[in-house]
Amino acid sequence: MADNQKDLYYIKDLPVPETPAAGKEPEPWDKTNIIGKRIPRVDGYERVSGTAVYPADINLPRMLYGAILRCPHPNARIRKVDISVAEKMPGIRSVLTNDNPAAKVKWQWAKGHEGPLFDPHCRFEGEAVAAVAADTPQQARDALHAILVDYEVLPFVIDERQALKSGAAKVHPDGNQVKKDSYSRGDVASGFAAASVIREHEFRTEAELHTPMELHGCVANWDGGSLTIWESSQGVYAVQSKVAATLGLPLSRVRVVGHYLGGGFGSKLQPGKYTIIAALLARQTARPVKLFLSREETFLCVGNRPPANMKIKAGVKQDGTLTALEFIATATGGAYPAGGTSILDWLVRDLYTCPNVRCETTDIFINGGPARPFRAPGHPQCSWALEQIMDELAEAIGMDPVELRLRNVPRVSQGRGGIPYTTTGLEECIRQGAEAFNWAEARQAASRMNQAGGHLKRGVGMGSCVWFVGGGGPPSTVIVKLFADGSVNLNMGASDIGTGTKTVMAMIVAEELGIKPELIQIENADTGTTQYATPSGGSKTVPTEAPTVRSATVEVKRQLLKMAAEDLNEPVDALRFDGEIVVSTRDSSKQVKITDIKQLNKRGVVIGIGYRGPNPEGKSVNPFAAQFCEVEVNTRTGEIRLLRFLGSNESGRVINRLTYDNQVFGGITMGIGMGMTEFRQFDAGQTGKLVNKNWHDYKLPTALDVPLQMTSLPIDLPDPEANNSGAKGLGEPVTIPTAAAIANAVCHATGVRITSTPLNPLQVMSSLANSRRKED
Amino acid sequence: MLPGFSYTRPETLKKAVEELKAAEDAYLHAGGTDLLGCLHDGVFPAGKVVSISALKGLQEVRKLSDGGLLIGALTTIRTLETDADIGARYPVLSQAAAEVASPQLREQGTLGGNLCQKPRCWYYRGEFDCLRKGGKECFAFNGQNQFHCILGGSACYIVHPSDTAPALLALDASLQVSGPQGERSLPLSELHVAPNDDPRREIYLEAGEIITAIKLPKPAAGLKSSYRKIRARQSWDFAVAGVALALVMDNGTVKDSRVVLSGAAPIPWRSQKAEQALQGKPLNAEAAGLAAMEAMADARPLEHNAYKVPMFKGLIKEELLKFIAD
Ligand SMILES: Cc1cc2nc3c(=O)[nH]c(=O)nc-3n(C[C@H](O)[C@H](O)[C@H](O)COP(=O)(O)OP(=O)(O)OC[C@H]3O[C@@H](n4cnc5c(N)ncnc54)[C@H](O)[C@@H]3O)c2cc1C
């Protein structure tokens, strides 16, 4: 590269942060050059132009195509699988069933729940029965049709509300209760006794099904005893460990690559049976096998947000002080333990100050596809109940909903025994959000309009939240390599699940070194070449990886200073970076360009390794949010128009405003899906099969379902205690209060409280009609 | 996966009729947006697919000498949506077209295909051996029927999926059909098969017959028309409830009217009771309310779709009142 081009690497005359001595953590950034800006994605060109190779794009020489035959019944025992016709069909290279010794592998659903990979007892529609590998995907699918399975169809239960009743079919011999958890603090009885007003309601949220744009699946290839898997995944190391454990292989024999991912949302935190099946088919045929599920299959077997039935009771004093909260809920993670009630009660425990709280959650088996984590597990469900009852209380005591919430903002994590949060921006999210939204005026204007009559009603509603985790934490190991020309390679195990992880991490390196983010080469999500990282989920990728990347970069800087000290004959602690040069603070004539440092040129590279340090002890790191929306309800037809939405988030330091806003808008959109359009529909009372396993009948929100006016309001509050980047997680709080905020707005508009999702015209019309009937 | 079938794309209408007639399991392929979905999902098999996309003569939209309009069967939904003459003279049709599916599907889908499309019932489209597909029972009757019919159901309880059909019915459209026996004309009102007559058939076309064009009469003086659709999401979705209105107004009085519902019945549903309620009346809130009531007089909701009754009442009233506001 020509010398004048090399200059382009550096941001001229901008100081880079100080380099801490060895063993010391870097100080929080003061003024930043890159962090906080709107920086386009470093891999934007690849993603948009189509050159980015997603796992579904992988094509290997001699590659075969796999497909899985799935049980069409919610509960059935397999008497016999006849593959005699399928085996002989053209292009068929392997057929695997439970009768085949090569398929005798145990699949662990959860601790204590192990079964054969091809389990002869299929406990949900969509369970794997057999698999084939063929020369073409069409041949593979055709062969599935030719496999004859003799099923003994068994009684089933697909509704958790029926599953604990006597006489309900049993999903497992020990009955349908997975577990019951309870929590309490204070004394709810005396809390309710002290309340001026008590409100109690039953709420329900429907199951949401995972169906990300890129289908679930992988390409598997053996080279001798070593297996390489390209998987559409949120965490390559999670896939590696599960595959190695299932197949009895050392970790070193399983390499998992997942450079790009077309959407995961929690459903790709782990591999599936499909991953193991692809590996087995590849081993049987001694050829690479590509196995991606069909769209229909994703609806059946790659997870869901469990439906929840929630009874909530709340007491408040006239001055807005909460006195007691009681939350009793049931939910189901499907046919195997899969966290049906996981952190379902967290908001009740932690969000608002309340001395007396009691929660009881019961997880129940049904003959349905097992749940998987779904963006902020448990929280949007709980929010649906809690935020609506908060509005009921506010109305009952004649207080503004925003005011009631502000009265009850905690400084400590009550759900964790009262330890403090490192920082909490909950109050600012609510206060500044309400102000930016013009809450007070909008509420009044809506009420005025509604009083004037007419069938179009306006409503304004809100909700707020904390997210259970979001502070990240160890382990993570990251390597930053600086080449002789000053350009950088960033090597990290974490996946970029579409949130912009690569861009954010490049910005961290760029901030520390003063080089342009787009000149950083990123190598990530490959167990063969990058270091251990936990999967990207739980809103922990930024707070886990950003400080690790910073530590690795700082380590590079330390080494460069050491090398420069030799060149300049100055003590290391007298040297500092000034843009592209290292200069002595004692004598500014003593300076050397980074790219002229002798040792660097001799070695060709400097390597910095960063490790994620521990989180602060005795404190909780959490992000907070509030959302506000305005709706118009057509009371003649039950139609809701979302007019505008505002999301205010406190997730510590804002690193990239563009990817930040993407999360906020995406989270609201997903929340609109849960609140207004999505539901899982079983054929209850008849076959128990899923009737809406396609993108038409399972209704994801479209561009037209999202309001034109969406505002992201970051509460930029760097959290110096959380980690050295000051950032907390964002990806999940952005979707927690959306559905509840809409429900509150609809109630404000119509005076009718709708307790079940989704708020589609069907549901709204029935609720309005019912309430009219009651009034008549 | 698609089933194995042979494919042909004849150059002439005559050849297309022959090809279609020659095999019992032959299907006509216009835009293919509905047909390919059905084949892919295994709703029915096809031995032969006859594409009519080469028949340029079926793509024209032409004003007739009597002031009416001829719309070739291969006219895309997008053309109906954007054609200025249609927008000015037959707003109900362009509004209905704009409500169909998504921009991509409107660009690809044709009017002929839209009228002949298969039902969207999730049992019919899914892995259920339902009555309409030759099985013994209608699963919707005792099952998940929130999107099903409240009028005209018997044996089968689908709703007709087309948005354009109610609009065309409101305009008294007729069809031109070519078949082995030559040409014939058919009022659109005689195209769709009620389940009462045959729950396994959607349209009254004989083997080898092809719709070549749709004819609209000249709009009567004082004609006001509109289409509105309620759906569970704002794009890429069929009608939960819809209404096509065509009113001939004379000095504020309804001289003649068509009230046709979508999302209500197994066929596009003309409500003569609603029309009678409007006949000769000044169009006001009272008349609109009465027509809306009358439209629902015969409604027989199933277990999960009672909401449709107040919804249709609200919708019809609202749409009628918009004509007064104008
Ligand atoms: C996801 C999705 C959403 C949709 N949403 C809507 C909606 O909201 N509203 C709506 O109205 N429609 C909707 N549709 C249906 C689509 O608009 C219609 O299918 C389209 O207009 C059909 O036109 P086509 O040319 O693609 O039909 P094709 O698929 O080619 O044909 C459909 C049927 O009609 C027959 N046919 C076609 N042309 C003729 C002819 N000239 N004579 C005789 N028979 C013929 C075919 O044999 C076939 O059985 C949707 C479709 C999809 C896939």
PDB file of C-alpha atoms and ligand atoms in Angstrom, chain A residues 696, chain B residues 27-36 44 52 58 73-74 77 99-102 105-106 108-118 120 161-164 203 205 209-212 229 231 236-239, ligand 1:
ATOM      1  CA  HIS A 696     -50.185 -16.349   5.927  1.00  0.00           C
TER       2      HIS A 696
ATOM      3  CA  TYR B  27     -55.039 -26.968 -14.344  1.00  0.00           C
ATOM      4  CA  LEU B  28     -54.935 -23.570 -15.881  1.00  0.00           C
ATOM      5  CA  HIS B  29     -52.018 -21.399 -14.847  1.00  0.00           C
ATOM      6  CA  ALA B  30     -52.421 -17.627 -15.153  1.00  0.00           C
ATOM      7  CA  GLY B  31     -50.235 -15.777 -12.639  1.00  0.00           C
ATOM      8  CA  GLY B  32     -49.790 -18.943 -10.630  1.00  0.00           C
ATOM      9  CA  THR B  33     -49.907 -17.198  -7.263  1.00  0.00           C
ATOM     10  CA  ASP B  34     -52.710 -19.402  -6.067  1.00  0.00           C
ATOM     11  CA  LEU B  35     -52.215 -22.547  -8.124  1.00  0.00           C
ATOM     12  CA  LEU B  36     -48.562 -23.099  -7.245  1.00  0.00           C
ATOM     13  CA  PHE B  44     -54.614 -31.275  -4.775  1.00  0.00           C
ATOM     14  CA  ILE B  52     -52.171 -19.100 -20.599  1.00  0.00           C
ATOM     15  CA  LEU B  58     -56.437 -11.855 -22.717  1.00  0.00           C
ATOM     16  CA  ALA B  73     -58.833 -12.262 -17.782  1.00  0.00           C
ATOM     17  CA  LEU B  74     -55.044 -11.939 -17.667  1.00  0.00           C
ATOM     18  CA  ILE B  77     -54.585  -6.927 -10.129  1.00  0.00           C
ATOM     19  CA  GLU B  99     -56.670  -4.393  -0.959  1.00  0.00           C
ATOM     20  CA  VAL B 100     -55.529  -7.689  -2.479  1.00  0.00           C
ATOM     21  CA  ALA B 101     -52.527  -9.478  -0.978  1.00  0.00           C
ATOM     22  CA  SER B 102     -49.239  -7.580  -1.327  1.00  0.00           C
ATOM     23  CA  LEU B 105     -48.727 -10.635  -5.602  1.00  0.00           C
ATOM     24  CA  ARG B 106     -50.810  -7.903  -7.211  1.00  0.00           C
ATOM     25  CA  GLN B 108     -48.232 -11.250 -10.621  1.00  0.00           C
ATOM     26  CA  GLY B 109     -51.840 -12.233  -9.956  1.00  0.00           C
ATOM     27  CA  THR B 110     -54.546 -11.882 -12.595  1.00  0.00           C
ATOM     28  CA  LEU B 111     -58.222 -11.082 -12.414  1.00  0.00           C
ATOM     29  CA  GLY B 112     -59.282 -14.425 -13.895  1.00  0.00           C
ATOM     30  CA  GLY B 113     -57.184 -16.241 -11.325  1.00  0.00           C
ATOM     31  CA  ASN B 114     -58.511 -14.089  -8.550  1.00  0.00           C
ATOM     32  CA  LEU B 115     -62.100 -15.051  -9.352  1.00  0.00           C
ATOM     33  CA  CYS B 116     -61.229 -18.739  -9.604  1.00  0.00           C
ATOM     34  CA  GLN B 117     -58.865 -19.011  -6.642  1.00  0.00           C
ATOM     35  CA  LYS B 118     -59.277 -21.791  -4.108  1.00  0.00           C
ATOM     36  CA  ARG B 120     -58.120 -20.161   2.184  1.00  0.00           C
ATOM     37  CA  PRO B 161     -61.258 -15.349  -0.507  1.00  0.00           C
ATOM     38  CA  SER B 162     -61.585 -12.928  -3.410  1.00  0.00           C
ATOM     39  CA  ASP B 163     -61.680  -9.170  -2.947  1.00  0.00           C
ATOM     40  CA  THR B 164     -62.373  -8.424  -6.583  1.00  0.00           C
ATOM     41  CA  ILE B 203     -66.855 -22.576  -9.857  1.00  0.00           C
ATOM     42  CA  LEU B 205     -66.986 -23.905 -15.466  1.00  0.00           C
ATOM     43  CA  GLU B 209     -63.482 -23.777 -20.224  1.00  0.00           C
ATOM     44  CA  ILE B 210     -61.437 -20.623 -19.789  1.00  0.00           C
ATOM     45  CA  ILE B 211     -62.588 -17.201 -18.688  1.00  0.00           C
ATOM     46  CA  THR B 212     -61.323 -14.834 -21.346  1.00  0.00           C
ATOM     47  CA  LYS B 229     -61.922  -4.544   3.938  1.00  0.00           C
ATOM     48  CA  ARG B 231     -58.269  -7.761   8.083  1.00  0.00           C
ATOM     49  CA  TRP B 236     -50.828  -9.705   2.797  1.00  0.00           C
ATOM     50  CA  ASP B 237     -54.074 -10.831   4.360  1.00  0.00           C
ATOM     51  CA  PHE B 238     -57.563 -11.848   3.306  1.00  0.00           C
ATOM     52  CA  ALA B 239     -60.775 -10.184   4.413  1.00  0.00           C
TER      53      ALA B 239
HETATM   54  C1  LIG C   1     -50.134 -14.868   0.374  1.00  0.00           C
HETATM   55  C2  LIG C   1     -51.313 -14.576  -0.516  1.00  0.00           C
HETATM   56  C3  LIG C   1     -52.207 -13.586  -0.131  1.00  0.00           C
HETATM   57  C4  LIG C   1     -53.299 -13.313  -0.925  1.00  0.00           C
HETATM   58  N1  LIG C   1     -54.178 -12.349  -0.518  1.00  0.00           N
HETATM   59  C5  LIG C   1     -55.280 -12.096  -1.282  1.00  0.00           C
HETATM   60  C6  LIG C   1     -56.218 -11.137  -0.897  1.00  0.00           C
HETATM   61  O1  LIG C   1     -56.066 -10.455   0.108  1.00  0.00           O
HETATM   62  N2  LIG C   1     -57.326 -10.954  -1.666  1.00  0.00           N
HETATM   63  C7  LIG C   1     -57.542 -11.675  -2.795  1.00  0.00           C
HETATM   64  O2  LIG C   1     -58.531 -11.482  -3.472  1.00  0.00           O
HETATM   65  N3  LIG C   1     -56.631 -12.593  -3.182  1.00  0.00           N
HETATM   66  C8  LIG C   1     -55.531 -12.817  -2.458  1.00  0.00           C
HETATM   67  N4  LIG C   1     -54.625 -13.758  -2.860  1.00  0.00           N
HETATM   68  C9  LIG C   1     -54.911 -14.522  -4.003  1.00  0.00           C
HETATM   69  C10 LIG C   1     -54.273 -13.927  -5.261  1.00  0.00           C
HETATM   70  O3  LIG C   1     -54.489 -12.605  -5.341  1.00  0.00           O
HETATM   71  C11 LIG C   1     -54.989 -14.442  -6.338  1.00  0.00           C
HETATM   72  O4  LIG C   1     -54.602 -15.734  -6.193  1.00  0.00           O
HETATM   73  C12 LIG C   1     -54.539 -13.932  -7.693  1.00  0.00           C
HETATM   74  O5  LIG C   1     -55.290 -12.878  -8.204  1.00  0.00           O
HETATM   75  C13 LIG C   1     -54.756 -15.093  -8.566  1.00  0.00           C
HETATM   76  O6  LIG C   1     -54.305 -14.807  -9.814  1.00  0.00           O
HETATM   77  P1  LIG C   1     -53.284 -15.768 -10.540  1.00  0.00           P
HETATM   78  O7  LIG C   1     -53.271 -15.288 -11.934  1.00  0.00           O
HETATM   79  O8  LIG C   1     -52.006 -15.802  -9.838  1.00  0.00           O
HETATM   80  O9  LIG C   1     -54.040 -17.169 -10.390  1.00  0.00           O
HETATM   81  P2  LIG C   1     -53.504 -18.624 -10.668  1.00  0.00           P
HETATM   82  O10 LIG C   1     -52.829 -19.132  -9.467  1.00  0.00           O
HETATM   83  O11 LIG C   1     -52.795 -18.694 -11.941  1.00  0.00           O
HETATM   84  O12 LIG C   1     -54.891 -19.339 -10.788  1.00  0.00           O
HETATM   85  C14 LIG C   1     -55.784 -19.494  -9.721  1.00  0.00           C
HETATM   86  C15 LIG C   1     -56.900 -20.470 -10.096  1.00  0.00           C
HETATM   87  O13 LIG C   1     -57.700 -19.938 -11.099  1.00  0.00           O
HETATM   88  C16 LIG C   1     -57.708 -20.723 -12.266  1.00  0.00           C
HETATM   89  N5  LIG C   1     -57.679 -19.770 -13.378  1.00  0.00           N
HETATM   90  C17 LIG C   1     -56.763 -18.799 -13.587  1.00  0.00           C
HETATM   91  N6  LIG C   1     -57.086 -18.072 -14.669  1.00  0.00           N
HETATM   92  C18 LIG C   1     -58.236 -18.587 -15.156  1.00  0.00           C
HETATM   93  C19 LIG C   1     -59.060 -18.274 -16.268  1.00  0.00           C
HETATM   94  N7  LIG C   1     -58.779 -17.248 -17.078  1.00  0.00           N
HETATM   95  N8  LIG C   1     -60.147 -19.032 -16.482  1.00  0.00           N
HETATM   96  C20 LIG C   1     -60.442 -20.061 -15.668  1.00  0.00           C
HETATM   97  N9  LIG C   1     -59.713 -20.403 -14.604  1.00  0.00           N
HETATM   98  C21 LIG C   1     -58.615 -19.678 -14.351  1.00  0.00           C
HETATM   99  C22 LIG C   1     -56.489 -21.582 -12.148  1.00  0.00           C
HETATM  100  O14 LIG C   1     -56.626 -22.790 -12.781  1.00  0.00           O
HETATM  101  C23 LIG C   1     -56.355 -21.750 -10.668  1.00  0.00           C
HETATM  102  O15 LIG C   1     -57.147 -22.809 -10.203  1.00  0.00           O
HETATM  103  C24 LIG C   1     -53.495 -14.033  -2.103  1.00  0.00           C
HETATM  104  C25 LIG C   1     -52.608 -15.007  -2.502  1.00  0.00           C
HETATM  105  C26 LIG C   1     -51.513 -15.280  -1.714  1.00  0.00           C
HETATM  106  C27 LIG C   1     -50.556 -16.315  -2.178  1.00  0.00           C
END
